[in-house]
DNA sequence: TATTTTAGACGACATCTGTTGTTTAGAATA
DNA sequence: TATTCTAAACAACAGATGTCGTCTAAAATA
């Protein structure tokens, strides 16, 4: 299994093969639930030999991890390009981004399944935690960040997960307005002075 | 696959077979990581025909779900036998229970792996959420419980997970004292008047 | 341009999963 | 106690996974 190399030095065959696999995987996810998709399904659609798959991904779960990570990173980079510290507004936008991403996943992927959701959760929480930790460490106050970042990360993901699962989905901005104070309450100590 | 029947009416062969499987699974978990354990390993150790396994459990993941659920339910029942509403002290004991349970799982089970942890998480969070919701609904005030219970559930699990993974594990009571205010802050509205 | 390196195709294999129908044995009922 | 019902054993099967060594083709280097 190949390491995630920087794109500048990547053999074009590797790039091509990875992209074919990721794209085929995404297309299949839109039609069928994750559990029912086999490695043979993905490689067949990508017109790649099945054994080649294992040069790029450890297994189907690793494939999902890498796909989700790529998708979410792109989404966050798009919305939070120049954000480097905690504000109430940045937190709102982060919660909004996660809610929309998860809701989109629910719409775009047929019948999410427990293992699919668990893997998605792990990837996204890792990124939220890193982002929040980075924001909170930008404060001048040198406060410990680990426990507040942990609590906030899990709270954000929990709320977004609840939102994306809701049978009757609430109006997003109202939901975020209701949820935001419960996340923000532990983070205000990190807000930059005006 | 058999439904979870009440124990009074259960054919003794069913009880015996289930217990043999669960016990063998637990013994194997103490020696090897979850991913490396096959259904054949479990049924071989239990001296049960492999096909019989599938009359009781959907797959190995269902086995883990049921084992964890049973273990955690017993632990909570032991510690919170007569607790029916939210207090600061009950919340502290809940966080303590979850931290100890997860830390114990880390000690008793060889090399936890991502899917193992995800499944554990799902089971335990469900139980925390149900318990918290029950507590919060006991309040006289008729406040909406879903979002606070969600945030608290995820925060509790997140903190316990962090504690159980810590390389240098902090003193538990100190950790809980530090973490408790961040969880409690959103729940004090539900405390019973003295 | 020739050579070397690297990625992918290929066929084969062992192992495991989940399922099926039949037979045997244990438990419940008459 | 005999009969009926239910659970488990059993063998076999199809399908999927992950791996391996060899060959072919594309990319990089000299």
Tab-separated table of C-alpha atoms (C1' of nucleotides) in Angstrom:
chain	number	residue	atom	x	y	z
A	1	UNK	CA	0.000	0.000	0.000
A	2	UNK	CA	1.439	3.309	-1.115
A	3	UNK	CA	1.871	6.171	1.312
A	4	UNK	CA	0.050	9.439	0.668
A	5	UNK	CA	2.754	11.184	-1.281
A	6	UNK	CA	2.784	14.822	-2.240
A	7	UNK	CA	1.168	15.387	-5.568
A	8	UNK	CA	4.145	17.058	-7.246
A	9	UNK	CA	6.233	13.918	-7.311
A	10	UNK	CA	3.502	11.420	-8.039
A	11	UNK	CA	3.864	9.025	-10.974
A	12	UNK	CA	0.962	9.834	-13.331
A	13	UNK	CA	-0.186	6.239	-13.364
A	14	UNK	CA	-0.631	6.341	-9.607
A	15	UNK	CA	-2.669	9.544	-9.785
A	16	UNK	CA	-4.813	8.207	-12.584
A	17	UNK	CA	-5.489	4.902	-10.861
A	18	UNK	CA	-6.328	6.538	-7.529
A	19	UNK	CA	-8.707	8.976	-9.166
A	20	UNK	CA	-10.435	6.227	-11.143
A	21	UNK	CA	-10.956	4.247	-7.947
A	22	UNK	CA	-12.186	7.222	-5.892
A	23	UNK	CA	-14.556	8.389	-8.617
A	24	UNK	CA	-16.012	4.907	-9.134
A	25	UNK	CA	-16.455	4.551	-5.406
A	26	UNK	CA	-18.323	7.827	-5.199
A	27	UNK	CA	-20.609	6.847	-8.076
A	28	UNK	CA	-21.394	3.517	-6.437
A	29	UNK	CA	-22.089	5.210	-3.085
A	30	UNK	CA	-24.767	7.280	-4.779
A	31	UNK	CA	-26.577	4.114	-5.900
A	32	UNK	CA	-26.041	1.548	-3.174
A	33	UNK	CA	-25.242	1.395	0.481
A	34	UNK	CA	-21.623	1.076	1.525
A	35	UNK	CA	-21.945	-2.403	2.953
A	36	UNK	CA	-23.193	-3.845	-0.303
A	37	UNK	CA	-20.317	-2.435	-2.350
A	38	UNK	CA	-17.423	-4.876	-2.807
A	39	UNK	CA	-13.871	-4.133	-3.822
A	40	UNK	CA	-14.601	-6.034	-7.020
A	41	UNK	CA	-17.543	-3.673	-7.696
A	42	UNK	CA	-15.296	-0.638	-7.366
A	43	UNK	CA	-12.412	-1.983	-9.402
A	44	UNK	CA	-14.742	-3.375	-12.045
A	45	UNK	CA	-16.357	0.009	-12.512
A	46	UNK	CA	-12.941	1.696	-12.542
A	47	UNK	CA	-11.637	-0.884	-15.052
A	48	UNK	CA	-8.727	-1.591	-12.747
A	49	UNK	CA	-7.400	-4.975	-11.736
A	50	UNK	CA	-8.655	-5.919	-8.287
A	51	UNK	CA	-5.165	-6.735	-6.987
A	52	UNK	CA	-4.078	-3.199	-7.907
A	53	UNK	CA	-6.604	-1.767	-5.492
A	54	UNK	CA	-4.510	-3.090	-2.600
A	55	UNK	CA	-1.462	-1.142	-3.768
A	56	UNK	CA	-3.399	2.044	-3.041
A	57	UNK	CA	-5.815	1.249	-0.237
A	58	UNK	CA	-5.591	-1.157	2.619
A	59	UNK	CA	-9.204	-2.217	2.209
A	60	UNK	CA	-12.606	-0.781	1.412
A	61	UNK	CA	-12.741	0.986	4.771
A	62	UNK	CA	-9.483	2.766	4.092
A	63	UNK	CA	-10.966	3.832	0.769
A	64	UNK	CA	-13.924	5.378	2.549
A	65	UNK	CA	-11.647	7.107	5.046
A	66	UNK	CA	-9.606	8.678	2.296
A	67	UNK	CA	-12.642	9.694	0.269
A	68	UNK	CA	-14.381	11.334	3.234
A	69	UNK	CA	-11.220	13.036	4.369
A	70	UNK	CA	-10.685	14.477	0.910
A	71	UNK	CA	-14.296	15.629	0.570
A	72	UNK	CA	-14.469	17.258	3.991
A	73	UNK	CA	-11.063	18.911	3.713
A	74	UNK	CA	-12.141	20.501	0.442
A	75	UNK	CA	-15.369	21.722	2.025
A	76	UNK	CA	-13.643	23.245	5.050
A	77	UNK	CA	-10.882	24.807	2.947
A	78	UNK	CA	-13.557	26.415	0.799
A	79	UNK	CA	-15.451	27.937	3.722
A	80	UNK	CA	-12.692	28.730	6.211
A	81	UNK	CA	-9.866	29.698	3.946
A	82	UNK	CA	-8.401	32.487	6.074
A	83	UNK	CA	-9.800	31.720	9.500
A	84	UNK	CA	-7.179	31.266	12.184
A	85	UNK	CA	-8.746	32.001	15.509
A	86	UNK	CA	-11.866	31.429	17.489
A	87	UNK	CA	-14.832	33.773	17.192
A	88	UNK	CA	-18.500	33.182	17.760
A	89	UNK	CA	-19.096	33.677	14.052
A	90	UNK	CA	-16.362	31.242	13.013
A	91	UNK	CA	-17.883	28.649	15.312
A	92	UNK	CA	-21.292	29.199	13.782
A	93	UNK	CA	-19.880	28.718	10.307
A	94	UNK	CA	-18.083	25.560	11.373
A	95	UNK	CA	-21.255	24.043	12.828
A	96	UNK	CA	-23.128	25.066	9.686
A	97	UNK	CA	-20.470	23.461	7.497
A	98	UNK	CA	-20.561	20.171	9.377
A	99	UNK	CA	-24.377	20.057	9.386
A	100	UNK	CA	-24.514	20.723	5.662
A	101	UNK	CA	-21.789	18.216	4.905
A	102	UNK	CA	-23.508	15.443	6.851
A	103	UNK	CA	-26.924	16.282	5.461
A	104	UNK	CA	-25.442	16.247	1.964
A	105	UNK	CA	-23.900	12.853	2.634
A	106	UNK	CA	-27.342	11.606	3.654
A	107	UNK	CA	-28.845	12.891	0.437
A	108	UNK	CA	-26.052	11.798	-1.878
A	109	UNK	CA	-25.406	8.350	-0.453
A	110	UNK	CA	-28.050	5.659	-0.458
A	111	UNK	CA	-29.034	4.290	2.958
A	112	UNK	CA	-26.125	5.056	5.253
A	113	UNK	CA	-25.154	2.176	7.456
A	114	UNK	CA	-23.596	2.047	10.895
A	115	UNK	CA	-20.049	1.292	9.863
A	116	UNK	CA	-20.176	3.870	7.159
A	117	UNK	CA	-21.328	6.465	9.672
A	118	UNK	CA	-18.733	5.475	12.240
A	119	UNK	CA	-15.927	5.867	9.766
A	120	UNK	CA	-17.274	9.186	8.546
A	121	UNK	CA	-17.497	10.352	12.140
A	122	UNK	CA	-13.939	9.465	12.977
A	123	UNK	CA	-12.509	11.286	9.981
A	124	UNK	CA	-14.550	14.426	10.474
A	125	UNK	CA	-14.032	14.647	14.199
A	126	UNK	CA	-10.289	14.420	13.720
A	127	UNK	CA	-10.412	17.410	11.412
A	128	UNK	CA	-12.729	19.429	13.646
A	129	UNK	CA	-10.476	18.745	16.632
A	130	UNK	CA	-7.352	19.840	14.765
A	131	UNK	CA	-9.053	22.970	13.478
A	132	UNK	CA	-10.466	23.947	16.869
A	133	UNK	CA	-7.190	23.264	18.626
A	134	UNK	CA	-5.444	25.503	16.116
A	135	UNK	CA	-8.007	28.282	16.712
A	136	UNK	CA	-7.883	28.038	20.452
A	137	UNK	CA	-4.082	28.047	20.564
A	138	UNK	CA	-4.095	31.353	18.693
A	139	UNK	CA	-5.496	33.071	21.718
A	140	UNK	CA	-3.093	35.193	23.708
A	141	UNK	CA	-4.164	33.716	27.003
A	142	UNK	CA	-2.289	30.349	26.977
A	143	UNK	CA	-5.235	28.430	28.347
A	144	UNK	CA	-5.299	24.610	28.202
A	145	UNK	CA	-7.131	23.611	25.041
A	146	UNK	CA	-7.435	19.873	25.062
A	147	UNK	CA	-10.561	19.326	27.129
A	148	UNK	CA	-12.529	22.265	25.717
A	149	UNK	CA	-11.559	21.264	22.170
A	150	UNK	CA	-12.603	17.685	22.870
A	151	UNK	CA	-15.956	18.659	24.322
A	152	UNK	CA	-16.659	21.101	21.509
A	153	UNK	CA	-15.580	18.678	18.783
A	154	UNK	CA	-17.858	15.955	20.026
A	155	UNK	CA	-20.715	18.340	20.670
A	156	UNK	CA	-20.472	19.766	17.150
A	157	UNK	CA	-20.390	16.354	15.570
A	158	UNK	CA	-23.211	15.091	17.786
A	159	UNK	CA	-25.425	17.982	16.860
A	160	UNK	CA	-24.677	17.708	13.157
A	161	UNK	CA	-25.348	13.983	13.284
A	162	UNK	CA	-28.652	14.567	14.996
A	163	UNK	CA	-29.575	17.198	12.429
A	164	UNK	CA	-28.685	14.970	9.483
A	165	UNK	CA	-30.731	12.086	10.900
A	166	UNK	CA	-33.830	14.076	11.766
A	167	UNK	CA	-36.973	12.698	10.162
A	168	UNK	CA	-38.494	16.100	9.841
A	169	UNK	CA	-35.458	18.189	9.260
A	170	UNK	CA	-35.570	21.566	11.051
A	171	UNK	CA	-34.675	24.793	9.328
A	172	UNK	CA	-30.900	24.725	9.435
A	173	UNK	CA	-30.229	28.257	10.590
A	174	UNK	CA	-32.756	27.910	13.397
A	175	UNK	CA	-31.228	24.629	14.459
A	176	UNK	CA	-27.751	26.129	14.501
A	177	UNK	CA	-28.971	29.138	16.462
A	178	UNK	CA	-30.453	26.841	19.078
A	179	UNK	CA	-27.409	24.613	19.283
A	180	UNK	CA	-24.663	27.214	19.102
A	181	UNK	CA	-24.880	28.507	22.701
A	182	UNK	CA	-24.361	25.006	24.108
A	183	UNK	CA	-21.110	24.649	22.176
A	184	UNK	CA	-19.956	28.234	22.555
A	185	UNK	CA	-20.416	28.407	26.311
A	186	UNK	CA	-17.120	26.629	26.974
A	187	UNK	CA	-15.182	28.471	24.296
A	188	UNK	CA	-15.841	32.130	25.026
A	189	UNK	CA	-12.773	32.280	27.257
A	190	UNK	CA	-10.735	31.848	24.052
A	191	UNK	CA	-12.364	34.704	22.130
A	192	UNK	CA	-10.002	37.418	20.975
A	193	UNK	CA	-10.536	40.837	22.547
A	194	UNK	CA	-12.197	43.198	20.064
B	1	UNK	CA	-31.235	-14.807	13.797
B	2	UNK	CA	-33.201	-15.018	17.000
B	3	UNK	CA	-34.728	-11.927	18.558
B	4	UNK	CA	-33.648	-10.874	22.050
B	5	UNK	CA	-36.295	-12.722	23.987
B	6	UNK	CA	-37.051	-12.265	27.636
B	7	UNK	CA	-35.076	-14.661	29.708
B	8	UNK	CA	-38.044	-16.326	31.453
B	9	UNK	CA	-39.270	-18.052	28.322
B	10	UNK	CA	-35.939	-18.897	26.761
B	11	UNK	CA	-35.230	-22.471	25.708
B	12	UNK	CA	-32.243	-23.625	27.806
B	13	UNK	CA	-30.309	-24.652	24.720
B	14	UNK	CA	-30.559	-21.095	23.403
B	15	UNK	CA	-29.335	-19.645	26.697
B	16	UNK	CA	-26.497	-22.145	26.921
B	17	UNK	CA	-25.363	-21.550	23.340
B	18	UNK	CA	-25.498	-17.756	23.640
B	19	UNK	CA	-23.531	-17.795	26.873
B	20	UNK	CA	-20.897	-20.126	25.442
B	21	UNK	CA	-20.457	-17.795	22.477
B	22	UNK	CA	-20.330	-14.590	24.550
B	23	UNK	CA	-17.882	-16.075	27.052
B	24	UNK	CA	-15.575	-17.394	24.341
B	25	UNK	CA	-15.687	-14.038	22.609
B	26	UNK	CA	-14.723	-12.241	25.803
B	27	UNK	CA	-11.803	-14.617	26.396
B	28	UNK	CA	-10.539	-14.105	22.853
B	29	UNK	CA	-10.844	-10.311	23.181
B	30	UNK	CA	-8.487	-10.446	26.138
B	31	UNK	CA	-5.810	-12.125	23.999
B	32	UNK	CA	-6.189	-10.689	20.520
B	33	UNK	CA	-7.523	-7.621	18.818
B	34	UNK	CA	-11.096	-7.688	17.558
B	35	UNK	CA	-10.195	-7.541	13.874
B	36	UNK	CA	-8.107	-10.684	14.062
B	37	UNK	CA	-10.853	-12.743	15.679
B	38	UNK	CA	-12.965	-14.741	13.198
B	39	UNK	CA	-16.354	-16.268	13.730
B	40	UNK	CA	-14.657	-19.630	13.381
B	41	UNK	CA	-12.300	-18.699	16.238
B	42	UNK	CA	-15.223	-17.899	18.504
B	43	UNK	CA	-17.314	-20.934	17.628
B	44	UNK	CA	-14.298	-23.233	17.782
B	45	UNK	CA	-13.491	-22.079	21.277
B	46	UNK	CA	-17.155	-22.339	22.293
B	47	UNK	CA	-17.379	-25.821	20.716
B	48	UNK	CA	-20.391	-24.716	18.739
B	49	UNK	CA	-21.035	-25.339	15.076
B	50	UNK	CA	-20.202	-22.232	13.084
B	51	UNK	CA	-23.566	-22.206	11.292
B	52	UNK	CA	-25.271	-22.049	14.685
B	53	UNK	CA	-23.596	-18.754	15.409
B	54	UNK	CA	-25.749	-17.137	12.745
B	55	UNK	CA	-28.942	-18.234	14.486
B	56	UNK	CA	-27.979	-15.978	17.374
B	57	UNK	CA	-25.960	-13.142	15.929
B	58	UNK	CA	-26.072	-11.448	12.594
B	59	UNK	CA	-22.296	-11.298	12.360
B	60	UNK	CA	-19.261	-10.689	14.494
B	61	UNK	CA	-20.098	-7.004	14.794
B	62	UNK	CA	-23.518	-7.794	16.168
B	63	UNK	CA	-21.805	-10.067	18.675
B	64	UNK	CA	-19.639	-7.181	19.846
B	65	UNK	CA	-22.645	-4.880	20.063
B	66	UNK	CA	-24.529	-7.309	22.240
B	67	UNK	CA	-21.529	-8.038	24.428
B	68	UNK	CA	-20.752	-4.378	25.033
B	69	UNK	CA	-24.368	-3.525	25.635
B	70	UNK	CA	-24.652	-6.285	28.210
B	71	UNK	CA	-21.414	-5.290	29.962
B	72	UNK	CA	-22.225	-1.594	30.119
B	73	UNK	CA	-25.836	-2.122	31.184
B	74	UNK	CA	-24.649	-4.241	34.080
B	75	UNK	CA	-22.124	-1.600	35.070
B	76	UNK	CA	-24.668	1.227	34.989
B	77	UNK	CA	-27.319	-0.799	36.789
B	78	UNK	CA	-24.790	-1.508	39.524
B	79	UNK	CA	-23.853	2.136	40.041
B	80	UNK	CA	-27.086	3.987	39.326
B	81	UNK	CA	-29.686	1.611	40.626
B	82	UNK	CA	-32.107	4.142	42.070
B	83	UNK	CA	-31.147	7.312	40.214
B	84	UNK	CA	-33.992	8.944	38.352
B	85	UNK	CA	-33.192	12.565	37.926
B	86	UNK	CA	-30.394	14.932	37.120
B	87	UNK	CA	-28.109	16.221	39.835
B	88	UNK	CA	-24.548	17.422	39.662
B	89	UNK	CA	-23.490	14.419	41.690
B	90	UNK	CA	-25.337	11.951	39.448
B	91	UNK	CA	-23.639	13.489	36.434
B	92	UNK	CA	-20.255	13.158	38.094
B	93	UNK	CA	-20.923	9.488	38.814
B	94	UNK	CA	-22.047	8.896	35.248
B	95	UNK	CA	-18.885	10.446	33.812
B	96	UNK	CA	-16.828	8.440	36.277
B	97	UNK	CA	-18.607	5.238	35.281
B	98	UNK	CA	-18.042	5.793	31.574
B	99	UNK	CA	-14.347	6.702	32.082
B	100	UNK	CA	-13.763	3.613	34.188
B	101	UNK	CA	-15.627	1.381	31.789
B	102	UNK	CA	-13.637	2.573	28.774
B	103	UNK	CA	-10.340	2.462	30.641
B	104	UNK	CA	-11.170	-1.076	31.751
B	105	UNK	CA	-11.940	-2.038	28.188
B	106	UNK	CA	-8.519	-0.731	27.178
B	107	UNK	CA	-6.845	-2.799	29.866
B	108	UNK	CA	-8.858	-5.968	29.351
B	109	UNK	CA	-8.880	-6.027	25.571
B	110	UNK	CA	-5.722	-6.339	23.532
B	111	UNK	CA	-5.018	-3.487	21.085
B	112	UNK	CA	-8.352	-1.866	20.426
B	113	UNK	CA	-8.920	-1.102	16.781
B	114	UNK	CA	-10.977	1.587	15.062
B	115	UNK	CA	-14.004	-0.495	14.210
B	116	UNK	CA	-14.051	-2.015	17.638
B	117	UNK	CA	-14.012	1.450	19.176
B	118	UNK	CA	-16.685	2.781	16.856
B	119	UNK	CA	-19.050	-0.005	17.748
B	120	UNK	CA	-18.363	0.387	21.448
B	121	UNK	CA	-19.024	4.093	21.114
B	122	UNK	CA	-22.350	3.664	19.407
B	123	UNK	CA	-23.655	1.242	22.006
B	124	UNK	CA	-22.559	3.275	24.986
B	125	UNK	CA	-23.716	6.601	23.622
B	126	UNK	CA	-27.162	5.165	23.027
B	127	UNK	CA	-27.373	4.157	26.655
B	128	UNK	CA	-26.039	7.456	27.959
B	129	UNK	CA	-28.509	9.351	25.802
B	130	UNK	CA	-31.462	7.286	27.032
B	131	UNK	CA	-30.389	7.645	30.642
B	132	UNK	CA	-29.821	11.402	30.393
B	133	UNK	CA	-33.075	11.941	28.556
B	134	UNK	CA	-34.884	10.045	31.291
B	135	UNK	CA	-33.213	12.171	33.980
B	136	UNK	CA	-33.889	15.445	32.241
B	137	UNK	CA	-37.531	14.613	31.601
B	138	UNK	CA	-38.016	14.094	35.333
B	139	UNK	CA	-37.587	17.778	35.897
B	140	UNK	CA	-40.750	19.709	36.639
B	141	UNK	CA	-39.959	22.434	34.175
B	142	UNK	CA	-40.891	20.761	30.837
B	143	UNK	CA	-37.814	22.049	29.037
B	144	UNK	CA	-36.794	20.594	25.659
B	145	UNK	CA	-34.260	17.848	26.291
B	146	UNK	CA	-33.088	16.606	22.937
B	147	UNK	CA	-30.321	19.060	22.128
B	148	UNK	CA	-28.913	19.303	25.677
B	149	UNK	CA	-29.008	15.509	26.039
B	150	UNK	CA	-27.259	15.127	22.690
B	151	UNK	CA	-24.531	17.606	23.522
B	152	UNK	CA	-23.980	16.112	26.971
B	153	UNK	CA	-23.964	12.526	25.688
B	154	UNK	CA	-21.334	13.256	23.091
B	155	UNK	CA	-19.297	15.370	25.467
B	156	UNK	CA	-19.296	12.646	28.113
B	157	UNK	CA	-18.272	9.991	25.631
B	158	UNK	CA	-15.643	12.234	24.081
B	159	UNK	CA	-14.069	12.961	27.414
B	160	UNK	CA	-14.119	9.341	28.519
B	161	UNK	CA	-12.603	8.300	25.210
B	162	UNK	CA	-9.850	10.874	25.601
B	163	UNK	CA	-9.182	9.707	29.136
B	164	UNK	CA	-9.011	6.045	28.161
B	165	UNK	CA	-6.578	6.812	25.313
B	166	UNK	CA	-4.272	9.067	27.269
B	167	UNK	CA	-0.664	7.887	27.172
B	168	UNK	CA	0.008	9.185	30.635
B	169	UNK	CA	-3.318	8.625	32.261
B	170	UNK	CA	-4.305	11.463	34.616
B	171	UNK	CA	-5.664	10.841	38.069
B	172	UNK	CA	-9.266	9.989	37.354
B	173	UNK	CA	-10.958	12.132	39.965
B	174	UNK	CA	-8.915	15.149	38.951
B	175	UNK	CA	-9.762	14.577	35.312
B	176	UNK	CA	-13.458	14.302	36.105
B	177	UNK	CA	-13.344	17.430	38.255
B	178	UNK	CA	-11.806	19.347	35.374
B	179	UNK	CA	-14.190	17.994	32.775
B	180	UNK	CA	-17.416	18.079	34.745
B	181	UNK	CA	-18.119	21.829	34.526
B	182	UNK	CA	-17.991	21.748	30.726
B	183	UNK	CA	-20.688	19.094	30.626
B	184	UNK	CA	-22.733	20.410	33.533
B	185	UNK	CA	-22.943	23.968	32.269
B	186	UNK	CA	-25.766	23.137	29.871
B	187	UNK	CA	-27.647	20.892	32.277
B	188	UNK	CA	-28.033	22.988	35.403
B	189	UNK	CA	-31.375	24.282	34.149
B	190	UNK	CA	-32.673	20.759	34.723
B	191	UNK	CA	-31.528	20.411	38.328
B	192	UNK	CA	-34.256	19.770	40.851
B	193	UNK	CA	-34.844	22.485	43.389
B	194	UNK	CA	-33.465	21.453	46.795
C	1	DT	C1'	17.270	6.528	-27.594
C	2	DA	C1'	18.338	2.600	-24.556
C	3	DT	C1'	18.048	1.108	-20.035
C	4	DT	C1'	16.182	0.926	-15.524
C	5	DT	C1'	12.539	1.473	-12.431
C	6	DT	C1'	7.887	1.310	-11.165
C	7	DA	C1'	2.938	0.423	-11.654
C	8	DG	C1'	-0.611	-2.519	-13.191
C	9	DA	C1'	-2.541	-6.895	-15.182
C	10	DC	C1'	-3.043	-11.559	-14.501
C	11	DG	C1'	-3.992	-16.177	-12.620
C	12	DA	C1'	-3.988	-18.773	-8.732
C	13	DC	C1'	-4.459	-19.770	-3.967
C	14	DA	C1'	-5.955	-20.092	1.013
C	15	DT	C1'	-9.111	-18.367	4.094
C	16	DC	C1'	-13.289	-16.606	5.680
C	17	DT	C1'	-18.228	-15.386	5.394
C	18	DG	C1'	-23.052	-16.282	5.055
C	19	DT	C1'	-26.388	-19.530	3.523
C	20	DT	C1'	-28.920	-23.849	2.597
C	21	DG	C1'	-31.154	-28.367	3.243
C	22	DT	C1'	-30.968	-32.552	5.895
C	23	DT	C1'	-30.321	-35.100	10.051
C	24	DT	C1'	-29.865	-35.529	14.991
C	25	DA	C1'	-30.830	-34.436	19.632
C	26	DG	C1'	-32.883	-31.784	23.361
C	27	DA	C1'	-36.945	-29.479	25.288
C	28	DA	C1'	-41.846	-28.819	25.666
C	29	DT	C1'	-46.403	-30.552	25.435
C	30	DA	C1'	-50.190	-33.834	25.383
D	1	DT	C1'	-44.262	-41.887	28.195
D	2	DA	C1'	-44.967	-40.806	23.319
D	3	DT	C1'	-45.264	-37.181	20.258
D	4	DT	C1'	-44.311	-32.700	18.547
D	5	DC	C1'	-41.579	-28.767	18.257
D	6	DT	C1'	-37.269	-26.426	18.220
D	7	DA	C1'	-32.283	-25.861	18.313
D	8	DA	C1'	-27.941	-27.434	16.831
D	9	DA	C1'	-24.794	-30.255	14.011
D	10	DC	C1'	-23.285	-31.175	9.600
D	11	DA	C1'	-21.548	-30.867	4.822
D	12	DA	C1'	-21.490	-28.286	1.008
D	13	DC	C1'	-21.638	-24.260	-1.738
D	14	DA	C1'	-20.962	-19.481	-3.841
D	15	DG	C1'	-18.902	-15.315	-3.177
D	16	DA	C1'	-15.537	-12.139	-1.388
D	17	DT	C1'	-11.072	-10.969	0.608
D	18	DG	C1'	-6.123	-10.439	0.706
D	19	DT	C1'	-1.873	-12.184	-1.029
D	20	DC	C1'	1.706	-13.918	-4.104
D	21	DG	C1'	4.825	-14.444	-8.143
D	22	DT	C1'	5.265	-13.568	-12.993
D	23	DC	C1'	4.669	-10.895	-17.026
D	24	DT	C1'	3.642	-6.542	-19.494
D	25	DA	C1'	3.600	-1.716	-20.114
D	26	DA	C1'	4.387	3.026	-18.794
D	27	DA	C1'	7.380	6.430	-16.708
D	28	DA	C1'	11.809	8.045	-15.270
D	29	DT	C1'	16.623	8.263	-15.874
D	30	DA	C1'	21.085	8.000	-18.087
